[in-house]
Backbone as a ProteinNet text record, in pm:
[ID]
protein_1_A
[PRIMARY]
MTLAGTTDNPSEVTLSPTPKNSDVDFILQVAVVVLRTSRNEKTRNRFQEVRSYLSKNAPIRRSDVTSAWSGLRPLVRDPNKKDTKSLARNHIIEVSKSGLITIAGGKWTTYRHMAEETVDTCIKANRLRATNDCVTAGLFLEGGHDYNPLLYIQLIQKHGLDEDVAEHLAHTYGDRAVAVTTLSNATGKRLHQKFPFLDVEVKTAGLWVRCWCHLRYFCDSF
[TERTIARY]
8302	8315.5	8406	8362.6	8439.2	8454.3	8575.5	8602.8	8603.2	8522.2	8511.6	8529.5	8584.7	8601.6	8713.7	8746.2	8695.8	8646.4	8586.5	8550.8	8632.6	8630.5	8712.6	8635.8	8584.7	8505.6	8548.3	8532.4	8561.2	8467.4	8514.3	8431.4	8469	8373.2	8400.5	8482.5	8567.7	8647.8	8557.6	8558	8476	8547.5	8517.8	8582.4	8526.6	8405.3	8342.8	8282.8	8367.2	8315.7	8236.5	8126.8	8044.2	8027	8017.6	8001	7863.8	7859.8	7733.6	7667.6	7537	7463.9	7494.5	7513.7	7543.1	7676.8	7774.8	7903.9	7892.9	7815.2	7795	7726.8	7623	7551.5	7643.7	7730.3	7823.4	7919.6	7972.7	8066.3	7998.4	7873.5	7800	7781.4	7749.3	7730.1	7859.7	7969.8	8098.9	8146.6	8116.2	8162.3	8111	7987	7929.4	8008.9	8041.8	8117	8256.7	8322.5	8459.4	8464.1	8374.1	8372.2	8342.8	8258.8	8217.1	8328.4	8411.8	8515.2	8656.1	8669.6	8800.9	8889.6	9018.9	9114.7	9156.8	9126.3	9160.7	9056.3	9099.8	9007.1	8936	9007.5	8947.2	8836.4	8860.5	8759.1	8635.2	8654.7	8541.6	8462.6	8533.5	8466.4	8382.2	8438.6	8364.1	8240.3	8252.5	8138.1	8029.5	8070.3	7973.3	7907.3	7983.5	7927.9	7816.6	7839.5	7738.1	7618.2	7647.2	7540.3	7449.2	7501.2	7421	7301.7	7308.3	7199.2	7099.6	7131.4	7045.9	6986.3	6883.6	6829.9	6929.2	6919.7	7018	7023.9	6911.5	6907	6919.5	6946.8	6955.8	7082.1	7068.8	7186.4	7242.1	7360.6	7410.9	7337.9	7267.4	7179.6	7246.7	7189.5	7240.5	7233.6	7133.8	7119.1	7228.1	7302	7411.3	7536.1	7538.7	7654.2	7647	7747.2	7748.4	7811.5	7898.9	7958.2	8017.7	8029.8	8090.8	8154.1	8262.1	8329.2	8397.8	8435.7	8503.5	8602.7	8689.8	8789.6	8829.1	8903.6	8949.6	9094.4	9119.6	9254	9313.5	9415.3	9476.6	9556.5	9536.3	9609	9698.1	9799.7	9894	9872	9896.8	9889.9	10025	10023.7	10146.4	10189	10301.5	10344	10383.2	10403.5	10443.6	10324	10202.6	10083.5	10020.9	9977.3	9919.6	9784.9	9712.8	9581.9	9597.6	9563.8	9582.6	9485.7	9384.6	9289	9335	9444.4	9495	9552.9	9505.1	9551.4	9613.6	9724.4	9793.2	9744.4	9691.9	9643	9756.2	9867.5	9983.3	10084.9	10209.9	10309.1	10369	10427.4	10498.3	10637.1	10732.1	10869.8	10907.5	10952.8	10987.4	11134.3	11202	11340	11340.9	11371.9	11369.5	11492.7	11492.6	11605.6	11732.5	11717.2	11833.9	11886.7	11810.7	11853.3	11784.5	11695.5	11623.4	11523.6	11529.2	11439.3	11332.1	11207.2	11094.8	11001.2	10963.3	10861.9	10741.3	10624.4	10502.1	10391.7	10296.2	10185.6	10222.7	10165.1	10193.8	10103.8	10127.7	10047.4	10128.6	10080.1	10152.3	10178.6	10084.2	10097	10202	10252.9	10352.7	10483.9	10506.3	10621.7	10755.1	10763.8	10889.3	10917.5	10813.6	10829.6	10865.4	10805.9	10836.8	10983.5	11035.4	11176.2	11268.2	11236.2	11320.1	11321	11203.6	11194.3	11263.3	11255.7	11321	11472.2	11526	11671.1	11717.3	11639.9	11674.6	11677.5	11584.6	11580.2	11702.4	11741.1	11861	11985.2	11994.6	12110.7	12115.4	11999.7	11993.5	12016.3	11953.1	11962.2	12102.3	12173.3	12307.4	12418.6	12379.8	12476.5	12567.2	12502	12575.2	12586	12672.1	12689	12644.3	12546.3	12495.3	12595.7	12625.4	12721.9	12657.2	12525.5	12455.9	12309.9	12238.4	12097.4	12013.7	11891.8	11801	11773	11770.5	11751.8	11620.8	11541.3	11422.3	11322.8	11313.7	11216.4	11247	11374.6	11412.9	11437.3	11414.9	11439.6	11323.6	11357	11254.3	11211.4	11083.2	11034.7	11073	11061.7	11093.6	11007.7	11073.6	11002.1	10999	11049.7	11041.7	11168.3	11277.9	11405.6	11408.7	11360.3	11363.4	11223.9	11128.7	10990.4	10971.6	10889.3	10847.7	10703.9	10627.3	10484.8	10456.6	10556.9	10537.2	10582.7	10610.1	10657.6	10558.8	10429.9	10330.7	10335.8	10375.5	10388	10502.6	10610.9	10724	10682.3	10599.8	10553.5	10466.2	10386.2	10300.8	10384.8	10480	10560.2	10656.2	10719.6	10821.5	10766	10651.1	10601.3	10461.7	10402	10273.7	10158.2	10164.8	10057.3	9938.5	9821.6	9705.5	9727	9665.5	9689.7	9651.1	9535.2	9492.1	9584.1	9635.6	9729.1	9860.6	9909.9	10035.3	10024.4	9912.6	9892.9	9887.4	9819.4	9809.1	9945.6	10023.3	10155.2	10249.1	10248.4	10336	10298.2	10168.5	10122.2	10147.2	10132.6	10145.2	10289.8	10373	10508.5	10618.5	10583.6	10686.5	10785.7	10915.2	11014.3	11027.2	10968.6	10968.9	10867.4	10785.9	10686.2	10753.4	10875.1	10949.2	10977	11015.3	11043.3	10915.9	10804.8	10677.7	10638	10655.3	10619.8	10705.4	10832.2	10921.6	10876.3	10834.4	10786.6	10656.7	10580.2	10452	10466.9	10590.1	10615.6	10534.8	10514.2	10448	10298.4	10250	10106.6	10051.5	10074	10025.6	9874.6	9827.4	9685.6	9614.3	9507	9428.4	9353.6	9340.6	9261.6	9113	9076.5	8938.8	8943.8	8863.4	8869.4	8835.6	8763.9	8725.2	8826.3	8927.6	9023.9	9166.9	9259.7	9395.4	9491.9	9444.9	9532.7	9574.4	9703.4	9757.7	9789	9784.2	9817.4	9961.5	10048.6	10189.9	10211.9	10118.6	10132.3	10125.6	10052.3	10046	10181.1	10244.5	10375.9	10481	10476.6	10575	10553.9	10429.7	10403.6	10476.5	10476.5	10546.5	10696.7	10746.3	10890.8	10944.2	10867.2	10917.1	10881.8	10767.6	10727.3	10798.9	10876.6	10950.8	10857	10823.2	10728.5	10802.3	10772.1	10836.4	10744.3	10636.6	10549.2	10498.5	10439.9	10393.2	10265.5	10273.8	10158	10129.4	10006.3	9968.4	9880	9908	9830.8	9737	9613.6	9514.7	9455.6	9437.9	9368	9242.5	9131.9	9005.8	8946.8	8901.1	8838.9	8704.6	8669.9	8544.1	8429.4
8977.5	9003.4	9125.4	9221.8	9343.6	9364.9	9399.3	9430.2	9581.4	9632.5	9777.4	9811.9	9927.4	9974.3	10077.3	10128.5	10093.5	10219.2	10201.8	10315	10305.9	10412.7	10417.6	10495.1	10425.2	10488.1	10438.5	10522.7	10477.3	10364.3	10273.8	10159.3	10109	10045.8	9980.1	9853.5	9818.3	9697.5	9575.1	9489.9	9369.8	9256.1	9135.5	9019.9	8990.8	9036.5	9008.1	9134.3	9223.5	9346.9	9315.8	9384.8	9364.1	9496.4	9491	9614.7	9677.2	9808.9	9879.9	9899.8	9897	9917.2	10053	10153.4	10288.5	10291.2	10212.5	10205.7	10134.5	10026.3	9952.4	10041.3	10115.3	10204.5	10313.6	10365.4	10470.3	10417.8	10298.5	10238.9	10213.7	10171.2	10147	10276.2	10384.1	10512.4	10561.5	10546.6	10591	10500.9	10370.8	10274.9	10310.1	10354.1	10391	10505.5	10604.9	10720.4	10680.8	10597.6	10555.9	10473.5	10378	10293.3	10374.9	10473	10553.4	10646.4	10692.4	10791.3	10733.8	10602.7	10539.9	10572.1	10593.7	10618.1	10488.5	10377.9	10248.3	10209.4	10198.8	10171.7	10038.1	9936.4	9804.7	9810.8	9886.9	9900.5	9969.7	10077.7	10149.9	10061.7	9986.2	9900.3	9792.9	9734.1	9630.7	9689	9809.3	9874.4	9901.7	9953.9	9983	9855.9	9747.3	9620.8	9573.6	9587.2	9547.9	9642.3	9773.1	9871.3	9858.7	9802.3	9789.3	9696.1	9612.1	9520.8	9580	9699.5	9763.7	9892.2	9942.9	10071.3	10180.4	10294	10400.7	10450.3	10444.2	10498.4	10390.5	10268	10158.4	10171.4	10182.7	10192	10053.7	10051.8	9926.6	9907	9796.2	9776.3	9697.6	9709.1	9634.6	9484.4	9442.2	9299.3	9248.5	9339.9	9300.1	9261	9296.4	9267.7	9122.8	9045.1	8903.8	8882.7	8973.7	8961.3	9095.2	9113.4	9234.7	9199	9263.1	9233.6	9359.2	9354.5	9467.8	9417.2	9504	9468.1	9590.6	9568.3	9677.9	9711.4	9835.9	9882	9956.2	9901	9968.5	10091.2	10200.9	10324.3	10358.3	10440	10475.1	10618.9	10643.2	10778.5	10845.7	10970.2	11046.5	11097.2	11049	11089.4	11237	11300.8	11441.9	11536.3	11481.3	11564.8	11555.1	11669.1	11673.6	11603.1	11608.2	11546.5	11394.9	11324.4	11179	11108.3	11180.2	11120.7	11128.9	11199.2	11213.9	11082.1	11037.7	10912.6	10939.2	10872	10888.6	10782.8	10826.1	10731.2	10680.8	10747.9	10699.1	10645.6	10683.9	10634.9	10751.3	10719	10819.3	10766	10858.1	10822.2	10900.1	10827.9	10891.2	10865	10969.1	10956.5	10982	10877.7	10890.3	10965.2	10998.4	11069.3	10986	10853.8	10765.2	10746	10796.9	10782.8	10669.6	10596.8	10488.3	10545.7	10497	10543.9	10438.6	10480.8	10389.6	10438.3	10347.6	10378.2	10290.5	10350.8	10276.7	10319.1	10228	10258.9	10231.5	10307.6	10291.2	10189.5	10167.8	10072.9	10024.4	9918.5	9855.9	9954.6	10042.4	10131.1	10240	10258.6	10363.8	10309.7	10179.4	10119.8	10174.1	10209.3	10263.6	10400.6	10481.9	10613.1	10599.3	10500.4	10475.3	10440.7	10356.8	10316.4	10435.7	10515	10630.9	10731.1	10759.2	10857.3	10808.6	10677.6	10621.8	10630.8	10595.7	10603.7	10749	10840.3	10983.1	11030.9	10981.7	11018.5	10964.3	10841.3	10782.7	10865	10905.9	10985.2	11118.3	11184.1	11315.3	11305.1	11207	11194.3	11156.7	11080.6	11035	11109.4	11213.7	11298.7	11215.2	11128.2	11043.2	11111.1	11056.5	11110.1	11005.5	11043.3	10950.1	10937.7	10815.1	10791.5	10795.9	10785.5	10792.2	10829.7	10857.7	10893.1	10769.7	10793.8	10684.2	10600.4	10468.4	10377.7	10300.7	10321.8	10238.5	10248.9	10364.4	10382.8	10294.4	10257.3	10178.2	10031.5	9988.5	9848.9	9760.7	9647.2	9553.7	9465.1	9432.5	9334.7	9196.1	9098.5	8961	8916.9	8867.4	8823.5	8926.2	9044.7	9150	9174.6	9111.7	9140	9101.7	8983.3	8936.4	8920	8989.7	8977.2	9051.1	8993.6	9063.6	9021.9	9108	9081.6	8953.3	8901.5	8781.7	8654.7	8666.2	8550.6	8433.9	8465.4	8357.2	8274.2	8335.6	8262.3	8161.6	8202.1	8111.2	7991.4	8018.4	7908.8	7810.9	7863.1	7777.1	7691.4	7754.9	7685.2	7584.2	7620.9	7534.6	7429.4	7459.7	7369.9	7315.7	7356.4	7301.6	7337.9	7454.9	7496.1	7552.5	7542.5	7608.6	7759.7	7831.2	7975.1	8048.4	8016.7	8088.1	8060	7936.7	7901.9	7976.7	7980.3	8049.2	8198.5	8260.1	8402.5	8428.6	8341.8	8356.8	8346.4	8246.1	8226.9	8342.5	8387.8	8498	8626.4	8651.7	8773.5	8769.6	8653.4	8640.4	8632.4	8558.2	8530.6	8597.9	8661.3	8724.6	8621.8	8653.5	8558.5	8433.1	8436.6	8316.8	8213.4	8251	8158.3	8035.8	8055	7943.3	7837.1	7880.9	7787.3	7715.2	7789.4	7727.8	7623.6	7658.7	7566.9	7441.2	7457.9	7342.6	7247.2	7302.5	7220.1	7147.9	7208.2	7147.5	7035	7011	6905.5	6924	7050.4	7091.4	7062	6979.8	6947	6953.6	7065.3	7080.4	7064.9	7007.2	6983.3	7110.7	7143.3	7260.5	7233.7	7338	7324.4	7318.6	7381.1	7376.2	7394.7	7319.9	7318.3	7453.6	7538.5	7667.8	7778.7	7748.6	7851	7806	7901.7	7866.6	7833.2	7826.6	7803.2	7656.6	7633.6	7497.8	7454.4	7323.2	7271.2	7299.9	7311.1	7335.9	7473	7565	7698.1	7691.5	7596.6	7577.9	7530.5	7441.6	7390.2	7500.8	7583.7	7692.1	7795.5	7813.8	7906.4	7859.5	7729.7	7674.4	7685.3	7680	7685.6	7828.1	7922.8	8059.3	8153.1	8129.1	8217.4	8175.8	8265.9	8233.9	8248.2	8136.4	8136.7	8113.6	8196	8180.7	8107.7	8058.6	7974.9	7863.1	7764.2	7650.5	7687.1	7684.9	7713.3	7593.1	7567.3	7458.3	7513.2	7468.2	7510.6	7397.4	7430.4	7329.4	7359.7	7257.1	7267.3	7182.8	7247.6	7175.1	7162.2	7044.3	7024	7094.2	7147.8	7221.1	7124.2
8675.3	8818.6	8837.8	8917.6	8942.8	9092.5	9135.1	9275.4	9290.8	9381.1	9400.7	9547.4	9574.9	9712.4	9719.7	9829.2	9961.9	10032.4	10150.7	10235.8	10363.3	10440.2	10561.2	10667	10766.2	10871.7	11009.1	11111.3	11248.1	11285.2	11370.5	11408	11545.9	11611	11738.1	11711.2	11805.9	11791	11808	11706.9	11709.8	11638.8	11678	11616.2	11477.6	11450.5	11321.4	11261.4	11208.8	11147.6	11020.4	11001.6	10882.8	10808.4	10676.3	10598.1	10620.1	10622.1	10638.8	10502	10500.7	10376.2	10314.7	10399.6	10349.4	10275.3	10322.8	10255.9	10121.6	10119.3	9995.1	9892.3	9933.9	9842.5	9788.3	9875.7	9832.8	9726.6	9747.5	9652.5	9518.2	9522	9397.6	9319.2	9389	9323.2	9257.9	9330.5	9278	9164.6	9174.1	9073.5	8934.9	8926.8	8797.6	8734.6	8815.4	8766.3	8721.1	8803.1	8772.2	8643.9	8630.6	8511.3	8385.9	8401.2	8287.2	8240.6	8333.5	8301.1	8307.3	8318.9	8331.6	8211	8237.1	8130	8062.3	8128.6	8072	7967.8	7843.8	7733.5	7750.1	7798.3	7815.7	7920	8028.3	8132.3	8078.7	8002	7945.1	7848.3	7766.5	7669	7737	7843.7	7915.5	7979.9	8034	8096.6	7992.7	7876.7	7771.4	7719.7	7715.3	7669.9	7762.9	7892.6	7989.2	7984.2	7973.5	7974.2	7852.9	7744.4	7623.5	7644.2	7746.9	7776.3	7876.4	7924.2	8022.9	7966.6	8030.6	7989.7	8027.7	7962.5	7981.6	8125.5	8194.4	8329.3	8437.7	8395.9	8493.4	8577.2	8708.5	8796	8828.2	8885.8	8941.1	9073.3	9086.2	9200.7	9312.9	9430.7	9545.8	9520.4	9446	9416.7	9322.8	9259	9170.9	9250.4	9377.7	9462.7	9510.1	9477.2	9516.4	9653.2	9696.3	9829.6	9872.1	10001.6	10057.6	10190.8	10223	10349.6	10402	10527.2	10589.1	10691.9	10733.8	10833.8	10913.9	11018.7	11103.8	11070.7	11043.3	11009.6	11129.2	11191.1	11305.4	11261.3	11330.4	11301.5	11421.3	11397.5	11503.6	11548.2	11675.2	11729.2	11712.4	11674.2	11659.6	11797.9	11853.3	11988.7	11996.6	11882.5	11883.2	11888.9	11879.6	11885.9	12024	12074.9	12208.7	12213.9	12104.8	12101.5	12091.2	12196.3	12196.8	12102.3	12054.6	11962.8	11817	11795.7	11659.4	11610.5	11497.8	11439.1	11302.8	11276.3	11149.4	11051.4	10938.2	10838.5	10750.1	10752	10678.9	10780	10769	10864.1	10942.2	11056	11134	11165.7	11178.8	11213.9	11339.9	11440.9	11567.9	11600.4	11644	11689.3	11840.2	11916.5	12062.6	12112.2	12240.1	12299.6	12293.9	12296.5	12292.3	12149.5	12052.5	11914.3	11839.6	11910.4	11845	11745.4	11623.1	11517.6	11494.1	11506	11491.1	11381	11291.2	11191.4	11219.6	11219.3	11250.2	11154.8	11137.5	11047.8	10903.1	10813.4	10671.7	10605.6	10477.6	10401.2	10282.1	10218.6	10108.3	9994.4	9968.3	9852.8	9870.3	9991.8	10014	10071.6	10058.6	10126.7	10075.4	9947.7	9895.3	9956.5	9966.2	10027.9	10175.1	10241.9	10382.5	10399.7	10311.6	10319.2	10297.2	10196.3	10165.5	10280.4	10334.8	10442.5	10570.1	10595.3	10714.3	10703.3	10587.1	10566.9	10574.2	10517	10523.1	10667.7	10748.2	10889.7	10963	10930.9	10992	10958.7	10834.8	10791.6	10865	10872.8	10937.3	11087.6	11153.2	11298.5	11344.3	11262.7	11301.2	11227.9	11158.4	11086.8	10996.1	10920.6	10827.5	10691.5	10609.9	10475.3	10374.2	10294.2	10193	10079.4	10040.8	9933.1	9794.8	9790.3	9661.9	9685.6	9578.5	9589.3	9622.1	9664.8	9697.4	9573.2	9589.7	9476.2	9482.9	9586.5	9605	9489.2	9426.9	9318.5	9198	9181.5	9065.7	9094.4	9218.4	9252.9	9207.8	9147.1	9103.4	9219.8	9221.9	9318.2	9270.3	9359.2	9323.7	9204.7	9101	8982.2	8870.5	8897.4	8797.5	8717.4	8756.7	8692.6	8544.6	8511.9	8373	8314.8	8372.3	8323.6	8192.3	8105.2	7984.1	7954	7887.2	7863.5	7784.8	7712.9	7632.3	7703.9	7831.2	7907.8	7902.2	7906.8	7908.2	7780.5	7668.7	7542.5	7551.9	7614.9	7633.9	7719.5	7821.1	7907.9	7829.8	7740	7657.6	7563.6	7496.9	7396.5	7458.2	7569.4	7627.8	7723.5	7784.9	7888.9	7860.4	7749.9	7711.6	7802.9	7866.2	7956.6	7878.9	7937.4	7879.9	7886	7793.5	7784.4	7912.2	7970	8090.2	8208.8	8215.5	8322.9	8304.7	8182.4	8153	8184.2	8146.2	8173.7	8324	8394.7	8540.3	8606.9	8570.5	8631.7	8600.3	8475.4	8435.9	8508.5	8520.4	8586.3	8736.7	8797.1	8941.8	8989.4	8917	8964.8	8883.8	8772.8	8691.4	8641	8644.2	8594	8681.2	8801.2	8885.4	8836.3	8739.4	8684.6	8623.3	8573.6	8514.6	8621.1	8739.8	8849.4	8892.8	8898.5	8936.2	8832.6	8705.6	8597.3	8601.5	8632.4	8641.9	8751.8	8864.1	8974.3	8939.7	8849.8	8814.2	8713.3	8666.4	8567.8	8439.6	8407.4	8282.3	8280	8370.2	8368.9	8510.3	8575.5	8712	8719.1	8825.7	8842.4	8885.2	8816.7	8853.2	8984.3	9064.7	9186.2	9152.1	9042.6	8993.8	8843	8772.7	8627.2	8564.1	8637.3	8580.9	8607.9	8689	8726.7	8695.7	8673.5	8631.8	8744.7	8866.4	8981	8989.7	9014	9018.3	9161	9182.9	9315	9352.1	9252.4	9279.8	9342.7	9323.9	9382.9	9534.7	9586.7	9731.6	9783.2	9706.2	9744.7	9741.6	9637.3	9627.6	9736.6	9780.2	9890.4	10015.4	10038	10153.4	10140.8	10014.6	9992.9	9995.3	9938.9	9921.3	10034.6	10099.7	10208	10335.1	10390.4	10512.8	10632.3	10692.5	10803.6	10935.4	11033.4	11163.6	11261	11211.8	11293.2	11203.1	11260.8	11182.9	11107.8	10977.8	10895.2	10807.3	10786.8	10699	10586.8	10468.7	10354.2	10312.4	10301.9	10266.5	10129.3	10051	9923.4	9934.3	9945.6	9953	9813.9	9782	9651.3	9648.6	9533.6	9519.5	9491.6
[MASK]
++++++++++++++++++++++++++++++++++++++++++++++++++++++++++++++++++++++++++++++++++++++++++++++++++++++++++++++++++++++++++++++++++++++++++++++++++++++++++++++++++++++++++++++++++++++++++++++++++++++++++++++++++++++++++++++

Protein backbone atom coordinates (compact mmCIF):
# COMPACT_ATOMS: atom_id res chain seq x y z
CA MET A 1 0.00 0.00 0.00
CA THR A 2 1.43 3.41 -1.01
CA LEU A 3 0.15 6.88 -0.11
CA ALA A 4 0.69 9.43 -2.88
CA GLY A 5 -0.16 13.11 -3.23
CA THR A 6 -0.95 15.92 -3.11
CA THR A 7 -2.40 18.50 -5.51
CA ASP A 8 -3.55 22.01 -4.72
CA ASN A 9 -6.33 23.68 -6.70
CA PRO A 10 -8.90 26.41 -6.07
CA SER A 11 -12.32 25.05 -5.15
CA GLU A 12 -15.81 26.09 -4.21
CA VAL A 13 -16.64 25.80 -0.52
CA THR A 14 -18.52 22.56 0.04
CA LEU A 15 -19.24 20.27 2.95
CA SER A 16 -18.17 17.18 1.01
CA PRO A 17 -15.22 17.92 -1.29
CA THR A 18 -14.35 15.07 -3.65
CA PRO A 19 -11.12 14.46 -5.59
CA LYS A 20 -11.15 15.20 -9.31
CA ASN A 21 -10.19 12.50 -11.78
CA SER A 22 -7.68 14.88 -13.38
CA ASP A 23 -5.89 15.26 -10.02
CA VAL A 24 -5.80 11.51 -9.46
CA ASP A 25 -4.38 10.96 -12.97
CA PHE A 26 -1.74 13.63 -12.39
CA ILE A 27 -0.61 12.04 -9.12
CA LEU A 28 -0.37 8.63 -10.79
CA GLN A 29 1.82 10.02 -13.56
CA VAL A 30 4.14 11.73 -11.09
CA ALA A 31 4.23 8.71 -8.76
CA VAL A 32 5.87 6.55 -11.41
CA VAL A 33 8.65 9.10 -11.89
CA VAL A 34 9.20 9.60 -8.16
CA LEU A 35 9.34 5.88 -7.37
CA ARG A 36 11.70 5.26 -10.25
CA THR A 37 14.13 8.04 -9.28
CA SER A 38 13.80 7.94 -5.48
CA ARG A 39 17.03 8.36 -3.51
CA ASN A 40 15.69 5.94 -0.94
CA GLU A 41 17.10 2.53 -1.82
CA LYS A 42 14.29 0.64 -0.08
CA THR A 43 11.68 2.57 -2.05
CA ARG A 44 13.44 1.88 -5.35
CA ASN A 45 13.82 -1.81 -4.54
CA ARG A 46 10.15 -2.18 -3.67
CA PHE A 47 9.15 -0.44 -6.87
CA GLN A 48 11.40 -2.70 -8.95
CA GLU A 49 10.03 -5.75 -7.18
CA VAL A 50 6.49 -4.81 -8.15
CA ARG A 51 7.47 -3.81 -11.68
CA SER A 52 9.09 -7.19 -12.26
CA TYR A 53 5.60 -8.69 -12.37
CA LEU A 54 4.43 -6.20 -14.97
CA SER A 55 5.38 -5.49 -18.55
CA LYS A 56 8.00 -2.78 -19.03
CA ASN A 57 5.49 -0.30 -20.39
CA ALA A 58 2.70 -1.01 -17.90
CA PRO A 59 1.65 2.22 -16.16
CA ILE A 60 0.14 2.56 -12.73
CA ARG A 61 -3.55 2.45 -13.59
CA ARG A 62 -6.57 4.21 -12.14
CA SER A 63 -7.92 0.81 -11.15
CA ASP A 64 -4.87 0.37 -8.90
CA VAL A 65 -6.14 3.19 -6.66
CA THR A 66 -8.06 1.77 -3.71
CA SER A 67 -9.15 5.13 -2.27
CA ALA A 68 -8.80 8.88 -2.78
CA TRP A 69 -9.92 11.86 -0.77
CA SER A 70 -9.69 15.63 -0.70
CA GLY A 71 -10.25 18.50 1.67
CA LEU A 72 -10.43 22.27 1.78
CA ARG A 73 -7.36 24.13 2.96
CA PRO A 74 -8.11 27.60 4.32
CA LEU A 75 -5.63 30.27 3.25
CA VAL A 76 -5.09 33.75 4.69
CA ARG A 77 -5.14 37.08 2.92
CA ASP A 78 -2.11 39.30 3.34
CA PRO A 79 -3.45 42.63 4.77
CA ASN A 80 -0.38 44.44 3.42
CA LYS A 81 -1.29 43.68 -0.19
CA LYS A 82 -3.77 45.84 -2.05
CA ASP A 83 -5.11 42.93 -4.03
CA THR A 84 -7.75 41.37 -1.79
CA LYS A 85 -7.61 38.20 -3.86
CA SER A 86 -4.01 37.56 -2.87
CA LEU A 87 -3.76 34.49 -0.69
CA ALA A 88 -0.73 33.39 1.29
CA ARG A 89 0.07 29.70 0.93
CA ASN A 90 2.52 29.85 3.80
CA HIS A 91 2.22 32.10 6.85
CA ILE A 92 2.03 35.84 7.34
CA ILE A 93 3.05 37.96 10.33
CA GLU A 94 1.33 41.28 10.97
CA VAL A 95 2.29 43.98 13.44
CA SER A 96 -0.66 46.25 14.19
CA LYS A 97 -0.44 49.93 15.09
CA SER A 98 -1.02 49.02 18.73
CA GLY A 99 1.92 46.63 18.66
CA LEU A 100 -0.12 43.43 18.56
CA ILE A 101 1.78 40.76 16.65
CA THR A 102 -0.32 38.20 14.81
CA ILE A 103 0.82 35.11 12.91
CA ALA A 104 -1.69 33.39 10.66
CA GLY A 105 -1.65 30.58 8.17
CA GLY A 106 1.31 28.24 7.92
CA LYS A 107 1.50 24.48 7.97
CA TRP A 108 2.94 21.62 10.01
CA THR A 109 6.04 21.30 7.84
CA THR A 110 7.18 24.87 8.54
CA TYR A 111 6.21 25.31 12.19
CA ARG A 112 9.82 25.72 13.40
CA HIS A 113 10.44 28.46 10.87
CA MET A 114 7.15 30.08 11.87
CA ALA A 115 8.22 30.13 15.51
CA GLU A 116 11.63 31.57 14.73
CA GLU A 117 10.27 34.29 12.46
CA THR A 118 7.57 35.26 14.97
CA VAL A 119 10.05 35.62 17.83
CA ASP A 120 12.40 37.61 15.57
CA THR A 121 9.50 39.92 14.73
CA CYS A 122 8.70 40.39 18.42
CA ILE A 123 12.31 41.29 19.14
CA LYS A 124 12.49 43.76 16.27
CA ALA A 125 9.07 45.37 16.86
CA ASN A 126 9.68 45.88 20.58
CA ARG A 127 13.38 46.72 20.28
CA LEU A 128 14.34 43.84 22.52
CA ARG A 129 17.76 42.32 22.91
CA ALA A 130 18.15 38.62 22.23
CA THR A 131 20.18 36.85 24.91
CA ASN A 132 21.03 33.89 22.69
CA ASP A 133 20.56 32.49 19.19
CA CYS A 134 17.39 30.73 18.10
CA VAL A 135 17.17 27.18 19.47
CA THR A 136 14.08 25.84 17.71
CA ALA A 137 16.07 23.88 15.11
CA GLY A 138 17.67 21.76 17.82
CA LEU A 139 14.67 21.18 20.07
CA PHE A 140 13.40 17.61 20.31
CA LEU A 141 9.73 16.83 19.93
CA GLU A 142 7.96 14.88 22.65
CA GLY A 143 9.33 11.34 22.62
CA GLY A 144 12.59 12.21 20.93
CA HIS A 145 14.86 12.97 23.86
CA ASP A 146 15.94 9.39 24.64
CA TYR A 147 14.92 7.73 21.39
CA ASN A 148 17.25 5.34 19.62
CA PRO A 149 16.68 3.10 16.57
CA LEU A 150 17.00 -0.05 18.71
CA LEU A 151 14.27 0.94 21.15
CA TYR A 152 11.85 -1.59 19.69
CA ILE A 153 14.26 -4.41 20.60
CA GLN A 154 14.23 -3.27 24.22
CA LEU A 155 10.42 -3.34 24.16
CA ILE A 156 10.47 -6.90 22.85
CA GLN A 157 13.00 -8.13 25.39
CA LYS A 158 11.63 -6.36 28.46
CA HIS A 159 7.90 -6.50 27.77
CA GLY A 160 7.44 -9.49 25.50
CA LEU A 161 5.75 -7.57 22.68
CA ASP A 162 5.41 -8.90 19.17
CA GLU A 163 7.98 -7.42 16.81
CA ASP A 164 5.50 -5.49 14.66
CA VAL A 165 3.82 -4.03 17.75
CA ALA A 166 7.16 -3.01 19.26
CA GLU A 167 8.27 -1.35 16.01
CA HIS A 168 4.99 0.52 15.73
CA LEU A 169 5.11 1.82 19.31
CA ALA A 170 8.76 2.87 19.07
CA HIS A 171 8.20 4.65 15.75
CA THR A 172 4.99 6.37 16.85
CA TYR A 173 5.80 7.39 20.42
CA GLY A 174 9.59 7.44 20.60
CA ASP A 175 10.82 7.17 24.18
CA ARG A 176 7.21 7.51 25.36
CA ALA A 177 6.63 4.00 23.99
CA VAL A 178 7.86 2.66 27.32
CA ALA A 179 4.98 4.40 29.12
CA VAL A 180 2.47 3.10 26.58
CA THR A 181 3.85 -0.42 26.97
CA THR A 182 3.62 -0.19 30.74
CA LEU A 183 -0.04 0.77 30.50
CA SER A 184 -0.69 -2.16 28.21
CA ASN A 185 0.53 -4.60 30.89
CA ALA A 186 2.89 -6.14 28.34
CA THR A 187 0.03 -7.85 26.50
CA GLY A 188 -2.12 -5.05 25.17
CA LYS A 189 -5.04 -6.18 23.07
CA ARG A 190 -4.75 -5.53 19.36
CA LEU A 191 -7.56 -3.58 17.75
CA HIS A 192 -7.26 -5.94 14.79
CA GLN A 193 -5.18 -9.07 14.46
CA LYS A 194 -3.60 -7.90 11.20
CA PHE A 195 -2.42 -4.55 12.54
CA PRO A 196 -0.05 -3.54 15.39
CA PHE A 197 -2.36 -0.97 16.98
CA LEU A 198 -3.29 -1.59 20.62
CA ASP A 199 -6.41 -0.68 22.56
CA VAL A 200 -4.21 1.03 25.14
CA GLU A 201 -3.29 3.67 22.54
CA VAL A 202 -6.85 4.96 22.68
CA LYS A 203 -6.53 5.31 26.45
CA THR A 204 -3.22 7.16 26.20
CA ALA A 205 -4.74 9.51 23.63
CA GLY A 206 -7.28 10.51 26.25
CA LEU A 207 -4.58 10.94 28.88
CA TRP A 208 -1.96 12.80 26.83
CA VAL A 209 -4.03 14.90 24.46
CA ARG A 210 -5.22 18.02 26.25
CA CYS A 211 -8.81 18.48 25.15
CA TRP A 212 -10.75 21.65 25.87
CA CYS A 213 -14.02 20.08 24.84
CA HIS A 214 -15.60 16.73 25.50
CA LEU A 215 -14.17 14.16 23.15
CA ARG A 216 -14.90 10.50 23.10
CA TYR A 217 -12.68 7.88 21.57
CA PHE A 218 -14.35 4.87 20.10
CA CYS A 219 -12.80 1.55 19.18
CA ASP A 220 -15.05 -0.33 16.85
CA SER A 221 -14.36 -3.99 16.32
CA PHE A 222 -13.61 -4.95 12.74
